[in-house]
mmCIF file of C-alpha atoms in Angstrom:
data_model
loop_
_atom_site.group_PDB
_atom_site.id
_atom_site.type_symbol
_atom_site.label_atom_id
_atom_site.label_comp_id
_atom_site.label_asym_id
_atom_site.label_seq_id
_atom_site.Cartn_x
_atom_site.Cartn_y
_atom_site.Cartn_z
ATOM 1 C CA MET A 1 22.842 80.654 -7.811
ATOM 2 C CA LYS A 2 24.930 78.893 -10.859
ATOM 3 C CA PHE A 3 26.979 75.539 -10.022
ATOM 4 C CA THR A 4 29.875 75.841 -11.985
ATOM 5 C CA ASN A 5 31.564 72.067 -13.314
ATOM 6 C CA HIS A 6 34.213 72.656 -11.272
ATOM 7 C CA LEU A 7 31.531 72.653 -7.791
ATOM 8 C CA ARG A 8 29.075 70.277 -8.862
ATOM 9 C CA ARG A 9 32.893 67.202 -9.969
ATOM 10 C CA ARG A 10 34.046 68.424 -5.930
ATOM 11 C CA MET A 11 30.820 68.215 -4.308
ATOM 12 C CA SER A 12 30.724 64.409 -6.290
ATOM 13 C CA GLN A 13 34.188 63.990 -4.578
ATOM 14 C CA ARG A 14 34.331 65.546 -1.579
ATOM 15 C CA GLY A 15 30.322 64.051 -0.349
ATOM 16 C CA ILE A 16 28.442 67.205 -0.317
ATOM 17 C CA ASN A 17 25.501 67.039 -2.031
ATOM 18 C CA LYS A 18 23.094 70.096 -3.148
ATOM 19 C CA LYS A 19 21.019 70.402 0.375
ATOM 20 C CA MET A 20 24.265 70.441 1.768
ATOM 21 C CA VAL A 21 25.195 74.166 -0.115
ATOM 22 C CA ASP A 22 21.442 75.314 0.253
ATOM 23 C CA ILE A 23 22.144 75.014 4.410
ATOM 24 C CA VAL A 24 24.556 76.808 4.491
ATOM 25 C CA PHE A 25 23.818 79.530 1.879
ATOM 26 C CA GLN A 26 21.071 79.996 5.027
ATOM 27 C CA TYR A 27 22.475 78.963 8.739
ATOM 28 C CA GLY A 28 26.468 79.555 7.084
ATOM 29 C CA LYS A 29 28.558 83.256 8.127
ATOM 30 C CA ASP A 30 29.831 85.205 5.798
ATOM 31 C CA LYS A 31 33.186 85.876 5.694
ATOM 32 C CA GLY A 32 35.209 87.602 2.840
ATOM 33 C CA ASP A 33 34.110 85.325 -0.740
ATOM 34 C CA LYS A 34 33.963 83.063 1.583
ATOM 35 C CA ILE A 35 30.118 81.306 4.472
ATOM 36 C CA VAL A 36 31.330 79.447 6.933
ATOM 37 C CA LEU A 37 29.189 76.802 8.771
ATOM 38 C CA ASN A 38 31.842 75.432 10.867
ATOM 39 C CA LYS A 39 30.271 72.034 13.552
ATOM 40 C CA LYS A 40 30.176 74.409 17.137
ATOM 41 C CA ASP A 41 27.915 77.021 14.531
ATOM 42 C CA ALA A 42 26.052 73.533 13.174
ATOM 43 C CA MET A 43 25.437 72.405 16.624
ATOM 44 C CA LYS A 44 23.821 75.288 18.392
ATOM 45 C CA LYS A 45 21.375 75.260 14.772
ATOM 46 C CA CYS A 46 20.704 71.667 15.411
ATOM 47 C CA ALA A 47 19.685 72.233 18.549
ATOM 48 C CA GLU A 48 17.662 75.020 17.783
ATOM 49 C CA ILE A 49 16.170 73.200 14.899
ATOM 50 C CA GLN A 50 15.598 70.992 18.440
ATOM 51 C CA ALA A 51 13.756 72.979 20.342
ATOM 52 C CA THR A 52 11.453 74.387 17.566
ATOM 53 C CA LEU A 53 10.223 70.746 16.074
ATOM 54 C CA LYS A 54 9.492 70.604 19.943
ATOM 55 C CA TYR A 55 6.747 73.433 20.042
ATOM 56 C CA LEU A 56 5.926 72.334 16.885
ATOM 57 C CA LYS A 57 5.027 68.973 17.688
ATOM 58 C CA LYS A 58 2.250 70.388 20.407
ATOM 59 C CA ILE A 59 0.992 73.368 17.990
ATOM 60 C CA MET A 60 0.686 70.315 15.229
ATOM 61 C CA ASP A 61 -1.419 67.570 18.978
ATOM 62 C CA LYS A 62 -3.372 70.052 19.536
ATOM 63 C CA GLY A 63 -4.428 70.894 15.395
ATOM 64 C CA GLY A 64 -3.018 74.006 14.999
ATOM 65 C CA LEU A 65 -2.818 77.041 16.235
ATOM 66 C CA VAL A 66 -4.424 80.396 15.661
ATOM 67 C CA VAL A 67 -3.023 84.339 16.361
ATOM 68 C CA VAL A 68 -4.512 86.881 16.282
ATOM 69 C CA CYS A 69 -2.988 90.447 15.678
ATOM 70 C CA GLU A 70 -4.946 94.232 15.720
ATOM 71 C CA ASN A 71 -2.711 97.407 15.607
ATOM 72 C CA ASN A 72 0.256 95.641 16.445
ATOM 73 C CA SER A 73 -0.705 93.581 19.296
ATOM 74 C CA ILE A 74 -1.480 90.247 19.273
ATOM 75 C CA LYS A 75 -5.315 89.712 21.417
ATOM 76 C CA THR A 76 -5.823 86.521 21.620
ATOM 77 C CA SER A 77 -4.521 82.442 20.329
ATOM 78 C CA TYR A 78 -7.099 79.699 20.143
ATOM 79 C CA ARG A 79 -6.915 76.337 18.301
ATOM 80 C CA TYR A 80 -7.342 76.036 14.733
ATOM 81 C CA GLU A 81 -10.489 73.954 14.214
#
């Protein structure tokens, strides 16, 4: 999406950067002509990401993970080597 000059000025004045706007687009709720990510929803998303990070670290400790699928079924999984 295009950033207008007005938006860039307001972001600069308010200490908002592009990554923050991207996060609101990714996780916020559509409210008509606005997308809103309030503190409560941001905290929930943060907890979800922290839980995902925990499992990603476990996968890294195993050297990676492979999941084999066939005919809409998960057949097996094993460490990536």
